[in-house]
CSV table of C-alpha atoms and ligand atoms in Angstrom, one decimal:
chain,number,residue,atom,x,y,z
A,19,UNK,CA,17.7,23.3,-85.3
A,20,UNK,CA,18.2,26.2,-87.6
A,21,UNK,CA,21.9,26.6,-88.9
A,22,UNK,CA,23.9,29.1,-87.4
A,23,UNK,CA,27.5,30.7,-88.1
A,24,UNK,CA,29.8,29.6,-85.1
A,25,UNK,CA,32.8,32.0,-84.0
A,26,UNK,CA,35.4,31.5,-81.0
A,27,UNK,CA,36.8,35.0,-80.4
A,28,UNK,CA,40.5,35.4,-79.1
A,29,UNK,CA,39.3,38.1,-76.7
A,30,UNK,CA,36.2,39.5,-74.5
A,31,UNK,CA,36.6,42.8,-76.5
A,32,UNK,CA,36.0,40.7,-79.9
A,33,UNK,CA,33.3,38.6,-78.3
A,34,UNK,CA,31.4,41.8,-77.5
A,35,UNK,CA,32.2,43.3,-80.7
A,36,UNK,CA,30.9,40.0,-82.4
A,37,UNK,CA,27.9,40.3,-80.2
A,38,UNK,CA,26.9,44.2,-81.2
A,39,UNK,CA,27.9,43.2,-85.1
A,40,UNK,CA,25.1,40.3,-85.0
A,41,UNK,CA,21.9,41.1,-83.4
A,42,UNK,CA,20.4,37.4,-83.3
A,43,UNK,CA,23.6,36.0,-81.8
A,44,UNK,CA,24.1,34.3,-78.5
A,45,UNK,CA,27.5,33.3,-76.2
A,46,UNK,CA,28.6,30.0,-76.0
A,47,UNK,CA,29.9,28.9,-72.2
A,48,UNK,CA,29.8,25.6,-71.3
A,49,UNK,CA,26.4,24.7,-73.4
A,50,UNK,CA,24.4,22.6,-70.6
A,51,UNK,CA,21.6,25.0,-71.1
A,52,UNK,CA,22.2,27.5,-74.3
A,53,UNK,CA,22.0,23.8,-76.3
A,54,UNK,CA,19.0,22.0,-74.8
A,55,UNK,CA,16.7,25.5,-75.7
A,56,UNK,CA,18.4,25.3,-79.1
A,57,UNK,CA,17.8,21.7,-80.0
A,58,UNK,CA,13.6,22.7,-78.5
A,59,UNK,CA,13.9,25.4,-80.8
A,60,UNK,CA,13.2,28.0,-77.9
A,61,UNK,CA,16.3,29.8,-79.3
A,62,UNK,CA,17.4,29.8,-83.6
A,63,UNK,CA,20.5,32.1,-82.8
A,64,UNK,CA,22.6,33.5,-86.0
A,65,UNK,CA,25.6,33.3,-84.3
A,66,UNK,CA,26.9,31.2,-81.8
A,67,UNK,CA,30.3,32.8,-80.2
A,68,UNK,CA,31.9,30.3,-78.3
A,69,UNK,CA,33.7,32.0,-74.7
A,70,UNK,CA,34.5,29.1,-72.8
A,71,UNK,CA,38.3,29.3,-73.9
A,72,UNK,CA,39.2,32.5,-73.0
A,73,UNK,CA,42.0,33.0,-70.1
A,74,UNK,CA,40.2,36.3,-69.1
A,75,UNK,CA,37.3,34.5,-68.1
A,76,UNK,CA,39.0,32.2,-66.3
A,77,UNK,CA,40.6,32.2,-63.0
A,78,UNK,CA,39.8,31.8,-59.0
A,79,UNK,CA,41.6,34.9,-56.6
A,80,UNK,CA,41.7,36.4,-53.3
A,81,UNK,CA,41.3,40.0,-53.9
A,82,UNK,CA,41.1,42.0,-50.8
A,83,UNK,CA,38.3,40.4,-48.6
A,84,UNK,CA,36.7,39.2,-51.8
A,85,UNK,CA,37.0,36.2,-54.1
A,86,UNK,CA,36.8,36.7,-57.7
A,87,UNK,CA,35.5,33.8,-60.0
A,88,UNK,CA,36.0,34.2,-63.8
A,89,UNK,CA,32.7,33.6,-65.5
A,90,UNK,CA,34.1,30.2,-67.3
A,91,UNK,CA,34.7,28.6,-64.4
A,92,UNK,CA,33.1,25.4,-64.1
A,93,UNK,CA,31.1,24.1,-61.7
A,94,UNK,CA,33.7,21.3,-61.1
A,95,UNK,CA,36.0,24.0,-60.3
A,96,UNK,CA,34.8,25.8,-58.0
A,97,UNK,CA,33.6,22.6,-55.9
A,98,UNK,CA,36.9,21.9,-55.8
A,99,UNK,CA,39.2,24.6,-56.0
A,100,UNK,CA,41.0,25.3,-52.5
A,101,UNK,CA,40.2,29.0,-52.5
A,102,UNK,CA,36.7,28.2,-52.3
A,103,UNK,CA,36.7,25.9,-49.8
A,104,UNK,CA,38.8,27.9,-47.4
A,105,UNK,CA,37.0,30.9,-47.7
A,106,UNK,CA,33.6,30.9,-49.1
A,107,UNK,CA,33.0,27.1,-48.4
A,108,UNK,CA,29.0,27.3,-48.7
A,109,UNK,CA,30.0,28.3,-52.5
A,110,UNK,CA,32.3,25.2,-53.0
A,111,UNK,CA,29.4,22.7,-51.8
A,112,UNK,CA,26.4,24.4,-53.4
A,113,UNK,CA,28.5,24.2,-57.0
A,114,UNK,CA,29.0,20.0,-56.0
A,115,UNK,CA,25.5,19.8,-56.0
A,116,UNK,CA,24.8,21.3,-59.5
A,117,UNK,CA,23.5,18.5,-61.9
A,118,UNK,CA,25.9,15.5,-62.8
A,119,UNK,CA,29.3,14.8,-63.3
A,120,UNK,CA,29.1,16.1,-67.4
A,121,UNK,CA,27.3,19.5,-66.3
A,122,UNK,CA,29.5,19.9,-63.6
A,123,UNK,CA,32.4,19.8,-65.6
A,124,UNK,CA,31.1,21.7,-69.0
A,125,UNK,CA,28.7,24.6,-67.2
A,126,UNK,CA,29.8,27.3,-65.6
A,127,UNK,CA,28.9,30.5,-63.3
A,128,UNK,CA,28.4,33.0,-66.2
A,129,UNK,CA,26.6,30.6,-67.9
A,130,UNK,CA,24.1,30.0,-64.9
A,131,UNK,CA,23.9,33.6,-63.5
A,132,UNK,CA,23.5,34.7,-67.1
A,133,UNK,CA,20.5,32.3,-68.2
A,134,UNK,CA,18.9,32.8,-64.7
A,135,UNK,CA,17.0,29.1,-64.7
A,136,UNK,CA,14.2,29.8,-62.2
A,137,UNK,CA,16.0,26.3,-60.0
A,138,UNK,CA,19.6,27.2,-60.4
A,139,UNK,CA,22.0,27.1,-57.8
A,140,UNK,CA,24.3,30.1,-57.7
A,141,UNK,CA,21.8,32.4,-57.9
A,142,UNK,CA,21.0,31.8,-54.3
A,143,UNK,CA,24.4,31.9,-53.3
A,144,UNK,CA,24.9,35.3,-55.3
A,145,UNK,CA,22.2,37.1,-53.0
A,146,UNK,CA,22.4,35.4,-50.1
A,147,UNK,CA,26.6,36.0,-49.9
A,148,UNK,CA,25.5,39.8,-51.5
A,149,UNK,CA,28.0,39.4,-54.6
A,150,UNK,CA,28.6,41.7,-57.4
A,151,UNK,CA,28.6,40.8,-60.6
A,152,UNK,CA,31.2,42.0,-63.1
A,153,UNK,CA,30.7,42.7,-67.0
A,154,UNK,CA,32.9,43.9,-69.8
A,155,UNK,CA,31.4,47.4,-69.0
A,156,UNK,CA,29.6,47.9,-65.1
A,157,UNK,CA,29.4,46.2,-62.0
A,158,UNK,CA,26.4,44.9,-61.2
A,159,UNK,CA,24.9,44.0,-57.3
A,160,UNK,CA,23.3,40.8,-57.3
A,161,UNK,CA,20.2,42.1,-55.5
A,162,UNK,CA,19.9,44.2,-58.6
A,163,UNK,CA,20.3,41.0,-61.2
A,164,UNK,CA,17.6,38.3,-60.9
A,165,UNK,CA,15.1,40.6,-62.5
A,166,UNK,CA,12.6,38.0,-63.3
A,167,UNK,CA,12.0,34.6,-65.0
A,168,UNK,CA,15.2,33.8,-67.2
A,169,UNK,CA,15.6,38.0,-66.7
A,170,UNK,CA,18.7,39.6,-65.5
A,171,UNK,CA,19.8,43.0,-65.9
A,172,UNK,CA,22.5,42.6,-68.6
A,173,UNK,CA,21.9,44.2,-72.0
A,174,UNK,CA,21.8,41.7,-74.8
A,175,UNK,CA,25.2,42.0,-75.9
A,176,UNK,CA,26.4,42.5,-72.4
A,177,UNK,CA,29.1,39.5,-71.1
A,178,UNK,CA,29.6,38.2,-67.5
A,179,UNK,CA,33.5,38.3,-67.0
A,180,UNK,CA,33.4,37.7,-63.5
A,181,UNK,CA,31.6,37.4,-60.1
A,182,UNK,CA,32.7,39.1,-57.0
A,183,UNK,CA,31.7,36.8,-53.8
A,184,UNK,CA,32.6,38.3,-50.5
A,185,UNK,CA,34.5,36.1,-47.9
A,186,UNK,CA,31.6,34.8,-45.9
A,187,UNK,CA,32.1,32.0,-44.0
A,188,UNK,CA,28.9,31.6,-41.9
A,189,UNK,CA,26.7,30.4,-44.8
A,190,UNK,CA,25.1,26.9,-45.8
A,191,UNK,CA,22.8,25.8,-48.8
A,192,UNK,CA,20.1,23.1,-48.7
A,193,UNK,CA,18.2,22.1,-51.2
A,194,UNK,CA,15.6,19.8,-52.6
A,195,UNK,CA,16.9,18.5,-55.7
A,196,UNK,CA,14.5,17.3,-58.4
A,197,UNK,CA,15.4,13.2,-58.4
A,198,UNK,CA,16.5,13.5,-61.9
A,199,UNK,CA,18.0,16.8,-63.4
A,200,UNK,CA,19.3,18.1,-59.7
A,201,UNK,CA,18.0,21.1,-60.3
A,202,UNK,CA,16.4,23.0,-57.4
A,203,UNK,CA,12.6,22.4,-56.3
A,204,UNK,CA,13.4,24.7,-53.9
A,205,UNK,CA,16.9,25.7,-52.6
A,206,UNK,CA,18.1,28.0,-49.5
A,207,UNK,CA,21.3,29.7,-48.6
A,208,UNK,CA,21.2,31.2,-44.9
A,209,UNK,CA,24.4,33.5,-44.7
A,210,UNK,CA,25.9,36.4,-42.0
A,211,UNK,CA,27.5,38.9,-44.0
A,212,UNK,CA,28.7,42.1,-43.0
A,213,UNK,CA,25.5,44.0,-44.1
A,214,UNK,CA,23.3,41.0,-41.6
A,215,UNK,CA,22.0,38.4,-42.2
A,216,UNK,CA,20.6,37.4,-45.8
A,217,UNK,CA,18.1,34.2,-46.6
A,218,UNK,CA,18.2,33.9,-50.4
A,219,UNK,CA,15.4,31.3,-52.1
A,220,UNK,CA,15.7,29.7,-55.5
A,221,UNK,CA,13.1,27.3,-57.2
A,222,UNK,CA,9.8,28.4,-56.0
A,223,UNK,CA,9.2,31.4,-57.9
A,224,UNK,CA,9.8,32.4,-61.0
A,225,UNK,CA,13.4,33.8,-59.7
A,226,UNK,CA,15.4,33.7,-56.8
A,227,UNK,CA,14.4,36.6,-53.9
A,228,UNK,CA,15.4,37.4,-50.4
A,229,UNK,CA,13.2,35.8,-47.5
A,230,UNK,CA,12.7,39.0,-45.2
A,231,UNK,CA,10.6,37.6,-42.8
A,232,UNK,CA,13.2,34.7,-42.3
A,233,UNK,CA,16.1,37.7,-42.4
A,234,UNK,CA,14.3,39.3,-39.7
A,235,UNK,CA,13.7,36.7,-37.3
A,236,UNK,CA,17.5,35.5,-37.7
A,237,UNK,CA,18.8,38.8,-37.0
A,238,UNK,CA,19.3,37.7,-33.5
A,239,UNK,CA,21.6,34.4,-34.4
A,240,UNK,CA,21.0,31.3,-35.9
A,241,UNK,CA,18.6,29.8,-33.9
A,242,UNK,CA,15.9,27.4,-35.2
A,243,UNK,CA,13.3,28.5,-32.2
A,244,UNK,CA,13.7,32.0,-34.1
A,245,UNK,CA,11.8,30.8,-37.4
A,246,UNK,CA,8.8,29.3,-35.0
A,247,UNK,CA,5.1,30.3,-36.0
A,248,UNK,CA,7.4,31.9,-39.4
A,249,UNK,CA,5.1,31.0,-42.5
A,250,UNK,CA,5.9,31.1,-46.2
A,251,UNK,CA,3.4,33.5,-48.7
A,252,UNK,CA,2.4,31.1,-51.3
A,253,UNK,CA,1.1,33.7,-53.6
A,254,UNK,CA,3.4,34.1,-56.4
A,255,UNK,CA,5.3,30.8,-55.9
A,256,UNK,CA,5.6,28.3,-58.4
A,257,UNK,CA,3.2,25.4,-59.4
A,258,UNK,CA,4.0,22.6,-61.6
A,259,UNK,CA,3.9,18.7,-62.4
A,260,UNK,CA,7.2,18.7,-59.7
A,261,UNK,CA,5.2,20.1,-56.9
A,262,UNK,CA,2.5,22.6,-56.1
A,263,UNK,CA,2.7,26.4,-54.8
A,264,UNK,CA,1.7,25.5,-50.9
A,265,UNK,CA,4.4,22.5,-51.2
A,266,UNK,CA,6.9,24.7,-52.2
A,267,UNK,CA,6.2,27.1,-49.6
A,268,UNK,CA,6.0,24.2,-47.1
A,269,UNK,CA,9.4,23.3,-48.4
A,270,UNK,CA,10.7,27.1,-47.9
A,271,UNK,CA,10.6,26.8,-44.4
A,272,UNK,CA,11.8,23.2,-44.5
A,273,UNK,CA,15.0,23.7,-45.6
A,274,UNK,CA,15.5,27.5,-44.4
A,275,UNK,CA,15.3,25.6,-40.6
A,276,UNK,CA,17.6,23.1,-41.7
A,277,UNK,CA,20.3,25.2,-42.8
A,278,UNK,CA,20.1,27.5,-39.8
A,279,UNK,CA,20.2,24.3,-37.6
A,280,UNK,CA,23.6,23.7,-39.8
A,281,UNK,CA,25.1,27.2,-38.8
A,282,UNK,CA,23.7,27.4,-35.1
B,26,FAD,C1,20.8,17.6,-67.1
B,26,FAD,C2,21.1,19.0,-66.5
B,26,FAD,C3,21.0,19.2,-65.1
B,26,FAD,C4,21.3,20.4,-64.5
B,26,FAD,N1,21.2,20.5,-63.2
B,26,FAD,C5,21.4,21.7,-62.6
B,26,FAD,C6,21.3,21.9,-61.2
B,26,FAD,O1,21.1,21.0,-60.5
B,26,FAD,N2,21.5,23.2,-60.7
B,26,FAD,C7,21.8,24.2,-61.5
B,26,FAD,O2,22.0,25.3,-61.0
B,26,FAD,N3,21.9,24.1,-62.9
B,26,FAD,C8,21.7,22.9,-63.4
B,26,FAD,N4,21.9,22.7,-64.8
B,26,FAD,C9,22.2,23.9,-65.6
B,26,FAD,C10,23.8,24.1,-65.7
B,26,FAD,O3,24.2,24.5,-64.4
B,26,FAD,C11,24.2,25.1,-66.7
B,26,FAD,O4,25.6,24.9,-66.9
B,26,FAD,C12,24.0,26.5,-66.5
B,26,FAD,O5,22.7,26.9,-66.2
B,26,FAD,C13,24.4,27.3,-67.7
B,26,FAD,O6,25.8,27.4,-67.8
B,26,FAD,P1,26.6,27.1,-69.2
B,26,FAD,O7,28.0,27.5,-68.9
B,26,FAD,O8,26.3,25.8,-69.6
B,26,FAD,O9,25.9,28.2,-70.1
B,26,FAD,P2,25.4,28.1,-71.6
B,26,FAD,O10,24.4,27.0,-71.7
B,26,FAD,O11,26.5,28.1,-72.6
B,26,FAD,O12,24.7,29.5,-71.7
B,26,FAD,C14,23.5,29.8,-71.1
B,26,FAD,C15,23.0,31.2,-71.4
B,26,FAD,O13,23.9,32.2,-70.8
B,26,FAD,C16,24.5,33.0,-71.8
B,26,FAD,N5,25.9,33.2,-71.3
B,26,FAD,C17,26.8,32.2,-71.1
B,26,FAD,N6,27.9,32.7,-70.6
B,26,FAD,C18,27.7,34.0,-70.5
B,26,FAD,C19,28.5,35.1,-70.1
B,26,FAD,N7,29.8,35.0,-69.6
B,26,FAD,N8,28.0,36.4,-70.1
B,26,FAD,C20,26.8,36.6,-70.6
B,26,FAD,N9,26.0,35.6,-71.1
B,26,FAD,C21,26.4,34.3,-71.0
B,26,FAD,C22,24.4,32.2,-73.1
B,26,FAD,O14,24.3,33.1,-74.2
B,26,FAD,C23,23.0,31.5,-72.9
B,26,FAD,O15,22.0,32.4,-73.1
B,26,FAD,C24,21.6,21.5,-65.4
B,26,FAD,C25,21.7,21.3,-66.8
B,26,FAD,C26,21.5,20.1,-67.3
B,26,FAD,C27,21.6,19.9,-68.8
């Protein structure tokens, strides 16, 4: 691991400020993936600015009919934080089934939504719930985000203060977890928000993306009979030692039928 300069800034402003000043640095959140691509030498930042104390990251409140999560929040957290559960409780049981115990506790939703891991969680839940998230300069949709394979659309000295989830209570996530990390093989959150219904998919291809044949045979109501003779495009999907493009396609409609089976 090259040797790098590490700074903890009192403030989002001087994390930003330290991020423009040093064009090879990186934020620090919680370190469950920023230190694994470090110590494989993927990443030899200059400057590693550590975020995970700041109060303005931090934080879980009803604002309107939205809930705001700071971007530091844990995983731990939000599983079991009672504004979660008692509004956006899909949210509160995906983030229990992020990793282990030690991820749970030390990663957290800017870290996630900002590294974009092809099998992450929240990513699902941030397109299927149609969230928003918040930087220290725009507001970003989340179906404008996921751009790609660890790709999002934040500029490279761009930080995640927040995400903006809106109160959707008919939603539920299923996944497929890969036996040892947890991480998704494939993952689906089935939700009814205001704008319809939304099927978000994370794990089979290189980033998460909206299942519009699924959306359109839900529009009716959550009815399993709905998704019959419904087939999953392989093309484009992942394959790997975990499991193959036409598993993971199998898999798609697996688990998009048993989370509408949960909501009917
Ligand atoms: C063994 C293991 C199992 C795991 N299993 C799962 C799983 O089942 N599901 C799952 O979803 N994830 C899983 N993870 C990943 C975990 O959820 C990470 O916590 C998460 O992906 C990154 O969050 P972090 O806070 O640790 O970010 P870090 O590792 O600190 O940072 C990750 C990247 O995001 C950037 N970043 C961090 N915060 C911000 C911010 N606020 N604004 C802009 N950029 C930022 C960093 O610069 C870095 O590039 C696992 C990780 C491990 C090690």
């Amino acid at each position: 691991m090259r040797d790098f300069e590490f700074q903890r800034p009192g403030s989002v402003a001087e994390a930003v400020a330290l991020l423009m000043r040093a064009p090879e640095s990186k934020l620090l959140a919680g370190g469950q993936s920023l230190l694994p691509v470090m110590k494989l030498n993927l990443a030899a930042p200059s400057h590693v600015i550590s975020i995970s104390g700041l109060k303005e990251l931090k934080g879980i409140r009803k604002q309107g009919n939205q809930l705001v999560i700071g971007a530091a929040v844990t995983h731990a957290e939000v599983a079991a934080a009672e504004e979660v559960k008692s509004t956006v409780p899909a949210l509160a049981e995906l983030a229990k089934l992020i990793g282990d115990p030690q991820v749970r506790n030390r990663g957290t939703l800017g870290g996630s939504v900002a590294h974009n891991d092809p099998a992450a969680d929240y990513p699902a839940a941030l397109l299927a719930l149609g969230a928003t998230v918040v930087t220290d300069r725009r507001e970003i949709a989340a179906d404008s985000f996921f751009n790609g394979m660890f790709e999002t659309a934040l500029g490279r000295d761009e930080l995640v203060v927040a995400v903006k989830f809106p109160l959707v209570e008919r939603a539920h996530y299923v996944k497929f977890p890969h036996p040892a990390s947890k991480y998704a093989i494939v993952g689906v959150m089935v939700a009814r928000t205001a704008a319809g219904v939304r099927v978000a998919v994370t794990g089979a291809a290189p980033s998460v993306f909206r299942h519009a044949a699924a959306e359109a045979a839900l529009a009716g109501g959550f009815a399993t009979r709905a998704l019959d003779g419904l087939s999953t495009d392989q093309d484009g999907l992942l394959s790997d030692l975990h499991a193959s493009a036409e598993y993971r396609a199998h898999l798609v409609g697996v688990l998009t039928r048993r989370a509408v089976s949960a909501l009917a």
